[in-house]
Coordinates of C-alpha atoms (C1' of nucleotides) in Angstrom, one line a residue:
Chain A
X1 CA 1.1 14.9 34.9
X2 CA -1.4 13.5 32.6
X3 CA -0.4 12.2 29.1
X4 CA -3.5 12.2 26.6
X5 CA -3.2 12.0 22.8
X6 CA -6.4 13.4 20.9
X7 CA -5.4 11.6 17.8
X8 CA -5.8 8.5 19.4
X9 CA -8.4 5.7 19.0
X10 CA -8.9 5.1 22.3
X11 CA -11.6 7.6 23.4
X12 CA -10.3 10.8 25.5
X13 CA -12.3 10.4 28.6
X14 CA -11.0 6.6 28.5
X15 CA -7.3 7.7 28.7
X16 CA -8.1 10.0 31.6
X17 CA -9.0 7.2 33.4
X18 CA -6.4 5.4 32.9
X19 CA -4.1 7.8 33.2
X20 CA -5.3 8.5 36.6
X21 CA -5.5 5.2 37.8
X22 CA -1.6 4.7 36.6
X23 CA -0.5 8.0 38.8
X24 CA -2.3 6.4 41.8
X25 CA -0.7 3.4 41.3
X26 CA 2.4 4.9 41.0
X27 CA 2.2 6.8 43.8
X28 CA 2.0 10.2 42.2
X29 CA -1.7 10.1 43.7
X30 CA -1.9 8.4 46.8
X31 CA -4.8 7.5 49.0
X32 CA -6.7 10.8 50.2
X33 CA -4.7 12.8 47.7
X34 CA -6.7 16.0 46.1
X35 CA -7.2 15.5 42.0
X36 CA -6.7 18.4 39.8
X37 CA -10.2 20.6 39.1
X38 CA -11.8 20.0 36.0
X39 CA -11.7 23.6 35.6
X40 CA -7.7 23.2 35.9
X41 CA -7.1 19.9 33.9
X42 CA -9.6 20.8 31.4
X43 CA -7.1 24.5 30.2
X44 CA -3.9 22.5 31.2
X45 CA -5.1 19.2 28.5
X46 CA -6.8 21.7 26.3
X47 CA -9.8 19.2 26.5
X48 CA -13.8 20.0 27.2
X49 CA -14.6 19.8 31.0
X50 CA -17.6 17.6 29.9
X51 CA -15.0 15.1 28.7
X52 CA -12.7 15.6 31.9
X53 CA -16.2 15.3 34.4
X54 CA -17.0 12.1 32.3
X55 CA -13.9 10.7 33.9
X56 CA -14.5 11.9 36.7
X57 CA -17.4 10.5 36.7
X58 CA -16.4 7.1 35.8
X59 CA -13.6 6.9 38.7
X60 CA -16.0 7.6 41.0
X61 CA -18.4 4.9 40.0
X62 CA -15.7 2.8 40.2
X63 CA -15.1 3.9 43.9
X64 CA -11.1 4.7 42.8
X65 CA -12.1 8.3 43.8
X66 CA -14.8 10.4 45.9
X67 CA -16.3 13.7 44.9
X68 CA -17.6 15.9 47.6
X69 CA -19.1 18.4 45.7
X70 CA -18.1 22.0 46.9
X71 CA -14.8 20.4 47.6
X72 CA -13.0 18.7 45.2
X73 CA -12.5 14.9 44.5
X74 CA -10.0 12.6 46.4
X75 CA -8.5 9.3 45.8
X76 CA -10.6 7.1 48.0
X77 CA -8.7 5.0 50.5
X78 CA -9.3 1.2 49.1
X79 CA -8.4 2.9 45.9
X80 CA -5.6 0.7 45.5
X81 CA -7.4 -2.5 46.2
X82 CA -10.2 -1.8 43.7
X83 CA -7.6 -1.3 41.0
X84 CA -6.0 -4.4 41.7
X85 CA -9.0 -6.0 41.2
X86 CA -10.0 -4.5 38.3
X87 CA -6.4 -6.0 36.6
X88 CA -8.1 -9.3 37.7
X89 CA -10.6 -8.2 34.8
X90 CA -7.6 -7.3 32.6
X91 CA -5.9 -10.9 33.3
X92 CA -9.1 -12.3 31.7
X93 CA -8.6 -10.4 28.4
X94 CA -4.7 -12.1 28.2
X95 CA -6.5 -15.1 28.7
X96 CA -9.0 -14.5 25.5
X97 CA -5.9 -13.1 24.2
X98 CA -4.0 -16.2 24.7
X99 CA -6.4 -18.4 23.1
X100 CA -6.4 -17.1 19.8
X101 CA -3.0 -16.7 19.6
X102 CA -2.5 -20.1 20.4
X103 CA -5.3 -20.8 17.6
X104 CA -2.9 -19.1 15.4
X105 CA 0.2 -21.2 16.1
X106 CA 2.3 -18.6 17.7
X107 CA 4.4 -20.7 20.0
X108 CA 4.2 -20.6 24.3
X109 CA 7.3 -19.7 24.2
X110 CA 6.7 -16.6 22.5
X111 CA 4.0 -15.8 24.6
X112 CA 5.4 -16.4 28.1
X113 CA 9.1 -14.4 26.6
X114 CA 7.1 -11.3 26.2
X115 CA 5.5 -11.8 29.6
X116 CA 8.7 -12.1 31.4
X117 CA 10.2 -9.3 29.3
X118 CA 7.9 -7.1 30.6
X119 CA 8.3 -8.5 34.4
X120 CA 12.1 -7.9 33.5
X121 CA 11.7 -3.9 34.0
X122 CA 10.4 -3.6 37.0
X123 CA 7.9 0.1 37.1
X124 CA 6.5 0.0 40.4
X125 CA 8.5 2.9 41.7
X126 CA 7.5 6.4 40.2
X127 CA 10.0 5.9 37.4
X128 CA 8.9 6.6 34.3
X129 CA 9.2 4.2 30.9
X130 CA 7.3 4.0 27.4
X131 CA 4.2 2.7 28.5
X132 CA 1.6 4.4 25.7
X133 CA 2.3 2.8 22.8
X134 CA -1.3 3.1 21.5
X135 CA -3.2 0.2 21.5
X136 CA -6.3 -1.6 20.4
X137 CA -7.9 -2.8 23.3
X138 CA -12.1 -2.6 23.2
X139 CA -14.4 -3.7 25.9
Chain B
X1 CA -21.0 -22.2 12.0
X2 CA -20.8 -18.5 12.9
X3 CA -22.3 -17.2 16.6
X4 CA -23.0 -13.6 16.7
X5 CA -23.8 -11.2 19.8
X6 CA -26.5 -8.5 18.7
X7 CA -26.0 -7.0 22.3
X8 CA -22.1 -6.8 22.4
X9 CA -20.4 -4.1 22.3
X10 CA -18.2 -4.9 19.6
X11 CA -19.8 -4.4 16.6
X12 CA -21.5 -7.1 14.7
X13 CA -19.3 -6.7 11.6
X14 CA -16.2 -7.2 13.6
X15 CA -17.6 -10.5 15.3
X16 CA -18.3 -11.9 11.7
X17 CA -14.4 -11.1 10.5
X18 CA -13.4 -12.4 14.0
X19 CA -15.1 -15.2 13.6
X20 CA -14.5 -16.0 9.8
X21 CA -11.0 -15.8 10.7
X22 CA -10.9 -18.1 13.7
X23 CA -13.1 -20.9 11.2
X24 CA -10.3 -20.8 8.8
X25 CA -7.5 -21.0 11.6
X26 CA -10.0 -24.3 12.7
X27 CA -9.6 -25.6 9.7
X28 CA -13.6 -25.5 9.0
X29 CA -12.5 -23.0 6.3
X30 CA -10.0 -24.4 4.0
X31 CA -8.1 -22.7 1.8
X32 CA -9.7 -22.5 -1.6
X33 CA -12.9 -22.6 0.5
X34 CA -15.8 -21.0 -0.4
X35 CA -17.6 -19.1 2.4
X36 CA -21.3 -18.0 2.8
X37 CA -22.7 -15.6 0.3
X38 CA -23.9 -12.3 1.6
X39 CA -27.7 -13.2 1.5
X40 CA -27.2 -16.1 2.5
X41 CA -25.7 -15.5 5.8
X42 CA -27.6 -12.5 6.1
X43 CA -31.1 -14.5 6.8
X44 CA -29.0 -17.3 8.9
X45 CA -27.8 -14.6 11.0
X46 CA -31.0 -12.2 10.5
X47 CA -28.9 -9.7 10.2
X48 CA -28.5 -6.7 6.8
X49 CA -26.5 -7.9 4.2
X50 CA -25.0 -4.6 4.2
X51 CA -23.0 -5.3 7.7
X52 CA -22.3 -9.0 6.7
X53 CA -20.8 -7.4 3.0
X54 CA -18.9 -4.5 4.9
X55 CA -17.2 -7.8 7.1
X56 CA -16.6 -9.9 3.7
X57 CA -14.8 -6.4 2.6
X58 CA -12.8 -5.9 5.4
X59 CA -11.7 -9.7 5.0
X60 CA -10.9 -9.1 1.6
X61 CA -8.6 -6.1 2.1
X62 CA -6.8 -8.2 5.0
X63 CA -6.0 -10.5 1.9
X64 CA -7.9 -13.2 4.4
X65 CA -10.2 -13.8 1.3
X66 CA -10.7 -13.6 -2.4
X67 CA -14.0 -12.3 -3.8
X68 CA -15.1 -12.8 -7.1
X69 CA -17.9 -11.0 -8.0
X70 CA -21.0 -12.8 -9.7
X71 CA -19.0 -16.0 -8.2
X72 CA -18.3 -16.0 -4.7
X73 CA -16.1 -15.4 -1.7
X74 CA -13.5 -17.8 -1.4
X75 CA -10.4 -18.3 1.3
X76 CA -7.5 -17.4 -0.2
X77 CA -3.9 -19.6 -0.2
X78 CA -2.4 -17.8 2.2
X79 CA -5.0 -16.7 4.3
X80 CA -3.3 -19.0 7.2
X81 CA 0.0 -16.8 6.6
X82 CA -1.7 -13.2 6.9
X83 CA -4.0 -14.3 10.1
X84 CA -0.3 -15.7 11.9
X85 CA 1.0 -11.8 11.2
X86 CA -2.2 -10.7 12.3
X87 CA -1.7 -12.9 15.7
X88 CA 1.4 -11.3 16.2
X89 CA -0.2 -7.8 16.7
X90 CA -2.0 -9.1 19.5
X91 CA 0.9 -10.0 21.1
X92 CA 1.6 -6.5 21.5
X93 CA -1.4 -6.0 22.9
X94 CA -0.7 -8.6 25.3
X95 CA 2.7 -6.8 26.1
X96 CA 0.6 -3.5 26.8
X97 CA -1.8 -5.2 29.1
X98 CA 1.4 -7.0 31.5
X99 CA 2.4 -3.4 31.7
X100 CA -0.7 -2.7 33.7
X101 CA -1.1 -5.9 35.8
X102 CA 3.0 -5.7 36.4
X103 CA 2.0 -1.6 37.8
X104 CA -0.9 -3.1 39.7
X105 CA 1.1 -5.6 41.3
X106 CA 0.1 -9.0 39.8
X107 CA 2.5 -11.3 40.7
X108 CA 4.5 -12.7 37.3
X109 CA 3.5 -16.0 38.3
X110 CA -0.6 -15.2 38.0
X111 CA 0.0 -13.7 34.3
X112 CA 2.4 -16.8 33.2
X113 CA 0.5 -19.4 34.8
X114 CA -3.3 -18.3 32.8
X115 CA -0.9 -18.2 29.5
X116 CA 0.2 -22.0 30.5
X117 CA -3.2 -23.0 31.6
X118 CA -4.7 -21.8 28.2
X119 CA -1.7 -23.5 26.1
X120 CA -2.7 -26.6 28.2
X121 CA -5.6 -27.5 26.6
X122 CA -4.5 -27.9 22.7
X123 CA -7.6 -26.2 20.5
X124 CA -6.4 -28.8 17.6
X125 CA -5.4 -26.6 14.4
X126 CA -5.6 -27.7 11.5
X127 CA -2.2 -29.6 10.8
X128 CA 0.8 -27.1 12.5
X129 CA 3.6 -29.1 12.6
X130 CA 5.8 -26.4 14.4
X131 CA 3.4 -24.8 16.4
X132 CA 4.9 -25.1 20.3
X133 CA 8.4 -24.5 20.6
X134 CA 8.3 -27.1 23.3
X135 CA 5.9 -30.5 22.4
X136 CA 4.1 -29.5 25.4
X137 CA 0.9 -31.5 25.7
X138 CA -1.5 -32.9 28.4
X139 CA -2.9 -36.3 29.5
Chain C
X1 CA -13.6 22.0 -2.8
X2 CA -14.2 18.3 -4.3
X3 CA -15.3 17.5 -7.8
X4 CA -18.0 14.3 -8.1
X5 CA -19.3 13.3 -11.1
X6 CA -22.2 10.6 -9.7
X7 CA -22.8 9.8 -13.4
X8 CA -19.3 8.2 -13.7
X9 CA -18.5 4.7 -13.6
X10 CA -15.9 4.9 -10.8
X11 CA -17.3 5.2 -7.4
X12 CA -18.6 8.4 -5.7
X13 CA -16.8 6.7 -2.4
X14 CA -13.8 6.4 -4.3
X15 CA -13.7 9.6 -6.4
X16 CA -13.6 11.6 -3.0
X17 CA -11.0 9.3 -1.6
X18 CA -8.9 10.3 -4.8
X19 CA -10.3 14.0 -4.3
X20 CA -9.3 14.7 -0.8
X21 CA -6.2 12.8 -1.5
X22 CA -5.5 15.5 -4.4
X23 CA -6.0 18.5 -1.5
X24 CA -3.9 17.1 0.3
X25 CA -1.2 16.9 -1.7
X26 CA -2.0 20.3 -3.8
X27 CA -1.7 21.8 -0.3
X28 CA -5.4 22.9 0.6
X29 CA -5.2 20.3 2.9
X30 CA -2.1 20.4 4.8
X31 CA -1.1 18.3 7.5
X32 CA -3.3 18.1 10.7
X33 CA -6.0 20.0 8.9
X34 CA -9.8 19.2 9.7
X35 CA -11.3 17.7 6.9
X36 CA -14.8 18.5 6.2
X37 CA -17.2 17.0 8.5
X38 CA -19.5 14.1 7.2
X39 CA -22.5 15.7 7.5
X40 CA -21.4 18.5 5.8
X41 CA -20.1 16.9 2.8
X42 CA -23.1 15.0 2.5
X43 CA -25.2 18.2 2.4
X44 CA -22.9 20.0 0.1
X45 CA -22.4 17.4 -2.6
X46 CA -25.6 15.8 -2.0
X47 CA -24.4 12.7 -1.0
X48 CA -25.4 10.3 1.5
X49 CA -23.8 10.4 4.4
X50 CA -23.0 6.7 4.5
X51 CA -21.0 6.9 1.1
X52 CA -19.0 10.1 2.6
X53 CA -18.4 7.7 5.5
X54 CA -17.2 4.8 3.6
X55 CA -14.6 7.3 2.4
X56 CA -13.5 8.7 5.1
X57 CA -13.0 5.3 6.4
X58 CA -10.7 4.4 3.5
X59 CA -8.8 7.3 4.3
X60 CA -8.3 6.6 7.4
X61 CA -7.3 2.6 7.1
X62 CA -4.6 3.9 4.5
X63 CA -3.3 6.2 6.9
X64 CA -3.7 9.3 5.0
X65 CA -6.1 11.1 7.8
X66 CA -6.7 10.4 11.8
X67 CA -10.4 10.0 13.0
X68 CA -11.1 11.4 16.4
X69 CA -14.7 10.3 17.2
X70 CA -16.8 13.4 18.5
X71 CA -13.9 15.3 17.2
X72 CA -13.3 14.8 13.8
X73 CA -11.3 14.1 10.9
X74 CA -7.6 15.4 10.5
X75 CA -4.9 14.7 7.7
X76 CA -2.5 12.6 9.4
X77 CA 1.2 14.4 9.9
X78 CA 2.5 11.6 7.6
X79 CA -0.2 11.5 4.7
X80 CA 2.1 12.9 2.4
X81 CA 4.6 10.1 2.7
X82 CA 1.8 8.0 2.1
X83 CA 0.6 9.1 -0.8
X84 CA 4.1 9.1 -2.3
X85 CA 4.2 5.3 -1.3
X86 CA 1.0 5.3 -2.5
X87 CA 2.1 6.7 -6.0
X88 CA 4.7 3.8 -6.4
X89 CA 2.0 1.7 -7.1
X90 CA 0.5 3.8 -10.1
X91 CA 3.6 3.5 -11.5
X92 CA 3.4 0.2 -11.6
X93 CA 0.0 0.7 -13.2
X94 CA 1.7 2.4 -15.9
X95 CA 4.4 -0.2 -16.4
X96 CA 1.7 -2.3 -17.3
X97 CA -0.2 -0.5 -19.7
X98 CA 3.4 0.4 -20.9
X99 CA 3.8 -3.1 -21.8
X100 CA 0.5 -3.4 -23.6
X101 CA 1.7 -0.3 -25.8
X102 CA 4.6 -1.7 -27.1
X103 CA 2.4 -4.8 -28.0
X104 CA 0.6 -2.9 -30.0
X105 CA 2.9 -1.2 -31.7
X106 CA 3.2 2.2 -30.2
X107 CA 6.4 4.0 -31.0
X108 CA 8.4 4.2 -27.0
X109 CA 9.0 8.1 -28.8
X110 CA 5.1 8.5 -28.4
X111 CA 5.1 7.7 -24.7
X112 CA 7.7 9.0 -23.8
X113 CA 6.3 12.4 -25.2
X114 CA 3.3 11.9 -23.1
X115 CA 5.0 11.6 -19.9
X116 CA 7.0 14.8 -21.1
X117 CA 4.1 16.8 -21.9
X118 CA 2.7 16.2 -18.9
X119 CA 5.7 17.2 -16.3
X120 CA 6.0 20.2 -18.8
X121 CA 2.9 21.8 -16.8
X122 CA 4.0 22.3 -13.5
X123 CA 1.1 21.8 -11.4
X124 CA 2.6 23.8 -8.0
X125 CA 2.8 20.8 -5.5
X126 CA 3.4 22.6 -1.9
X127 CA 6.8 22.7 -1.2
X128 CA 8.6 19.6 -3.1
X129 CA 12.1 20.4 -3.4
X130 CA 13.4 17.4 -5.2
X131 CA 10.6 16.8 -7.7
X132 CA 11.6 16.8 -11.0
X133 CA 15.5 16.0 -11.9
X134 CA 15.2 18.3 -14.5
X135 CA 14.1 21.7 -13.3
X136 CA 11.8 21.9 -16.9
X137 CA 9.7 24.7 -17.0
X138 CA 7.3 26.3 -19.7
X139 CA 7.5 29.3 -20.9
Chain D
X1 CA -3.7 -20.5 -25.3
X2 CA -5.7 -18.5 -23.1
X3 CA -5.0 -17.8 -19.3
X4 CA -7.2 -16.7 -17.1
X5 CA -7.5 -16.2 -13.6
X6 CA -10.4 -16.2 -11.6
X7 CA -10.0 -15.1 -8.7
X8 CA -8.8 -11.9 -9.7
X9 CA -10.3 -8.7 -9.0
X10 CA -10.7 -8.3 -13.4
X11 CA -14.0 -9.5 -14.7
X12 CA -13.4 -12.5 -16.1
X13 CA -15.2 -11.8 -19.7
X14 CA -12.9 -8.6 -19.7
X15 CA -9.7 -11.1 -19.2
X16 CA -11.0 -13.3 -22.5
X17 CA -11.1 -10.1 -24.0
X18 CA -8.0 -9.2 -23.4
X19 CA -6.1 -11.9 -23.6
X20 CA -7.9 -12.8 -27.5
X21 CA -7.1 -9.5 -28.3
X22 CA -3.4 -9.8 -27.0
X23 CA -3.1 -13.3 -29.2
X24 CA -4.3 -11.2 -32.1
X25 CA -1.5 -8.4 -31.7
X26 CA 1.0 -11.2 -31.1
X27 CA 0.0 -13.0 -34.4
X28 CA -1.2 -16.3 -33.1
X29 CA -4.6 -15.1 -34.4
X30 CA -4.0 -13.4 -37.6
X31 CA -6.4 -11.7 -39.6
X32 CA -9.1 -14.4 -41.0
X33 CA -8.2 -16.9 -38.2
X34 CA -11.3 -18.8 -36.8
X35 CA -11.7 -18.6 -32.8
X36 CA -12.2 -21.1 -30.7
X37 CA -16.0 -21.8 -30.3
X38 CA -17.7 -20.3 -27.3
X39 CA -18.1 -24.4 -26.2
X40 CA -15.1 -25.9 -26.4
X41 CA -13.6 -22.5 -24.8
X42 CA -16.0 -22.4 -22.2
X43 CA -14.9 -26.3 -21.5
X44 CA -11.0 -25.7 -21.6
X45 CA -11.5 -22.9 -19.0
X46 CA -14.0 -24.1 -17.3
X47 CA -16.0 -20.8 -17.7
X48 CA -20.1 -20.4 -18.3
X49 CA -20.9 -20.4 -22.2
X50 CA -22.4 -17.4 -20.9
X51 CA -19.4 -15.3 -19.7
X52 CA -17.5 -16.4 -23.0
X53 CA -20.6 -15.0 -25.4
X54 CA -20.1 -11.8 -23.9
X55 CA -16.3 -11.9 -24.3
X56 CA -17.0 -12.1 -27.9
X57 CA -20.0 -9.9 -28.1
X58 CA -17.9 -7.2 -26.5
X59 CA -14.9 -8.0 -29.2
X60 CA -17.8 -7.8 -31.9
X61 CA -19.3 -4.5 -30.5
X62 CA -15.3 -3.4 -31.3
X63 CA -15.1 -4.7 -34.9
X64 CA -11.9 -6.5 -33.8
X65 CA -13.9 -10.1 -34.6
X66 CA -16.8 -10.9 -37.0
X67 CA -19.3 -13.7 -35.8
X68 CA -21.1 -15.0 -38.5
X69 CA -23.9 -17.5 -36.9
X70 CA -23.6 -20.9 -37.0
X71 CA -20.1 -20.3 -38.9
X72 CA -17.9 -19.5 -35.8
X73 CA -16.0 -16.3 -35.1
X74 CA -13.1 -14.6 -37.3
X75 CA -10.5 -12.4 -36.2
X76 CA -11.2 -9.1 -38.7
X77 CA -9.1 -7.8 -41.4
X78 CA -9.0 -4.5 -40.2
X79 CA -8.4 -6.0 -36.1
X80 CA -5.0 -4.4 -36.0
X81 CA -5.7 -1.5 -36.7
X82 CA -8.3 -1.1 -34.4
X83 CA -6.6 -2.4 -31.7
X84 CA -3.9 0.2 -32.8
X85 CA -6.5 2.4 -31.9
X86 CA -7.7 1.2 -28.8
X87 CA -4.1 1.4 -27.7
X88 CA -4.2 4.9 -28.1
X89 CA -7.2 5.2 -25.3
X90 CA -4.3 3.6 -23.3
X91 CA -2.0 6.3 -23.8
X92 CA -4.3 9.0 -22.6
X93 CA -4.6 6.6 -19.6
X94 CA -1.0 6.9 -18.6
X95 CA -1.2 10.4 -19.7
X96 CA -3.5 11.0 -17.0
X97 CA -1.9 9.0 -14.3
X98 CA 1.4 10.7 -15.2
X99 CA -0.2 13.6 -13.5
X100 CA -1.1 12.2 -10.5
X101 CA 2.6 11.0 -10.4
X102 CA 3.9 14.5 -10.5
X103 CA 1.3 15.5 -8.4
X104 CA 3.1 13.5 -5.7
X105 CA 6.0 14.2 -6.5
X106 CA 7.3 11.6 -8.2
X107 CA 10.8 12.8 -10.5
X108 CA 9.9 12.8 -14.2
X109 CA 13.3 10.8 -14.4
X110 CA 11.4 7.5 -12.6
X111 CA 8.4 7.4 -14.7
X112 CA 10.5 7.9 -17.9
X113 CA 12.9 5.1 -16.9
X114 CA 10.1 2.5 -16.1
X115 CA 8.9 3.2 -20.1
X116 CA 12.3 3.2 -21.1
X117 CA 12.3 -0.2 -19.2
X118 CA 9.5 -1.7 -20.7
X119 CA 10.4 -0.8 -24.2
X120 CA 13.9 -2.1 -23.4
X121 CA 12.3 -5.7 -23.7
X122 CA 10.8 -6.7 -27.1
X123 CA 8.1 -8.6 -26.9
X124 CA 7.8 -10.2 -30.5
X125 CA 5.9 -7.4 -32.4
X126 CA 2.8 -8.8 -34.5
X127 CA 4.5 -9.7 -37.2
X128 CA 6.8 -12.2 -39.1
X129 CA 10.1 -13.7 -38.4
X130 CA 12.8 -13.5 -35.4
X131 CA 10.9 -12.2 -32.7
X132 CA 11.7 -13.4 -29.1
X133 CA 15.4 -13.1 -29.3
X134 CA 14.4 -13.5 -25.5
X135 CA 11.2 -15.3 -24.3
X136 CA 9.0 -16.4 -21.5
X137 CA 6.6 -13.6 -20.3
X138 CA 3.6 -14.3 -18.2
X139 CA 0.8 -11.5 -17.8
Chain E
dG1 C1' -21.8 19.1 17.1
dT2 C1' -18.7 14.8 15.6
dG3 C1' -17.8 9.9 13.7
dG4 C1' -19.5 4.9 13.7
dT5 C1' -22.8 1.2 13.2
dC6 C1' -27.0 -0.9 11.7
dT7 C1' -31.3 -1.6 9.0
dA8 C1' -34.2 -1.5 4.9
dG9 C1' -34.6 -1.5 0.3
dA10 C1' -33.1 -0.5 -4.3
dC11 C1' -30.1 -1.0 -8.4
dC12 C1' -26.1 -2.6 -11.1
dA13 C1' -22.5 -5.7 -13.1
dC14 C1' -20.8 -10.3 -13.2
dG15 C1' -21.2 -15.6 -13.9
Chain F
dG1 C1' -27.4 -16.8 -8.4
dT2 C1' -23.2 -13.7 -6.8
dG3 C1' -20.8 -9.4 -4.8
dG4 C1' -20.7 -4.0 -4.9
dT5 C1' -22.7 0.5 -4.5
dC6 C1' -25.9 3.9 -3.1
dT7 C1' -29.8 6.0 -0.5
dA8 C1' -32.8 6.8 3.4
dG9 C1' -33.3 7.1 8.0
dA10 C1' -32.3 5.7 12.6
dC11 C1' -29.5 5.2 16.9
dC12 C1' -25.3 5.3 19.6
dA13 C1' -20.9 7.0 21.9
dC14 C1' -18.0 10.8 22.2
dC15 C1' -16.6 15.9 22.6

DNA sequence: GTGGTCTAGACCACG
DNA sequence: GTGGTCTAGACCACC
């Protein structure tokens, strides 16, 4: 279900998050959907259940999930429209992005062939693809 | 010349390389050019010598800069070479992030239309000849 | 485990990059080992911690270990094809000093019986098949 | 007569050194000769009077020079044979990085054919007639 | 507990 | 004056 790589940079509760937020947007969590236990995901990753509540954690202040406590934790219903607001955020860092590259002298051309390259495959549906190919991405 | 965040996350010795680098892709560092010394930018800044010296070494292993000790830091010949290979990393990064907008359903027009707003408004390099594949420029 | 001499010129930082570099390829360190925690080198070489730090950062921009935050440091799957890249470059070293040698006048017999001498003493790598064209032992 | 680079990562007083000392093994100072005088070289390379003193304080220190005040400095009978000597240092140098070749697994075969190489090249020994049968070599 | 960053202050070698 | 190393001690994020 969840792919997490320990040798990573990127910190493990960080991919946990992410990795969650790409199954809802896939579909493999949908709105209302139960999450795994943080007892269960933290023996199935092999990972400290401080590190898996952390994420947890994090989700729910983001309001992607609710935790009723006793219960379990739940993708929240507007789930999918906070994410897609939250890529607003990530559209901003392309644009940062963008701005030293073009400082650099790498072409638009380049630029917009590697956006349309990846518009080319389309991933909405619960197919899968290479998508981790670790990356440096801060703040 | 140099503007530093205490409070950002990044670290402080990253925003110093960062924004070393994006001096000499101004042009405000030439090559040959000698930079700061430690102490020097260390009171400008008001920050330890010891995080501006651990930038200036993390420069100089990128082969950005030349240090001669008992002389000087200076920007080496090909230092606008190195930091176009280095601009071509972030383009990967780029590639990873229009994974995730393309997954949360941003439309391929809202990602290529920030890259050509950005490319819009030229950041004048220093003298690129062959910078955009297309002489794309406003007024 | 690792041999410092703080009164020599080279520094400590360095002489435990070349030390843990040396387990790893003697074997003590084997692939995906944890290396010694920073703390506790410091305490048992008495060492700073920052300098065991600056190592271990060394290591890890080369390659030769991975550096999971809150985790740890482990040799990286790959380290020994680095250090074999790595060792390319000494070779290089010796090229050099080769040349200044034969400037001087030193018989090519006399260094050649150096290098001789020295693969003469097996010193038990792991598990290199294809090490030395001639399978020369002593006796 | 004498190159020197200065932005390279070798002191630069330790460069003079070497390269006066490489002039004396290739016979363009012989035995007697007077050097040039800490001004004039300090003028034709551009280098503080200072930096060139210790250049030749250090060669001093070694016996390969004598500086007889307000005379000049004179390349030492005996200079060839102590730089004979000094080039045995050298050896034990390789000797030692010879190990950390096989320790890497290096084959004996590649270290002995880059001496082989070197050696394969005469570079005009110190003394008397045809020498460069072949010539133009930078260092 | 782990690694990572930063500060303060000292000392050295080089030019 | 320059860069480079080391120590001491502190604080942070992560596991």
């Amino acid at each position: 279900m969840l792919f997490i790589n320990k040798m990573s940079s990127k910190p493990i509760y960080e991919q946990i998050v992410d990795s969650v937020e790409r199954n809802i947007l896939l579909g493999v969590y949908p709105p209302g959907c139960a999450l795994p236990s943080v007892r269960e995901l933290s023996m199935k990753l092999g990972i400290n259940p401080n590190t898996i509540q952390k994420s947890y954690g994090e989700l729910t202040r983001r309001g992607v999930i609710l935790t009723s406590p006793g219960s379990g934790c739940y993708v929240s219903e507007n789930a999918l429209d906070i994410l897609k607001i939250q890529a607003q955020a990530k559209l901003q860092t392309i644009r940062q992005l963008a701005i030293e590259l073009q400082l650099a002298g790498v072409p638009k051309g380049d630029v917009l062939a590697t956006i349309a390259e990846v518009y080319a495959h389309p991933k909405s549906p619960p197919s899968h693809s290479e998508t981790t190919s670790e990356g440096g991405v801060d703040t």
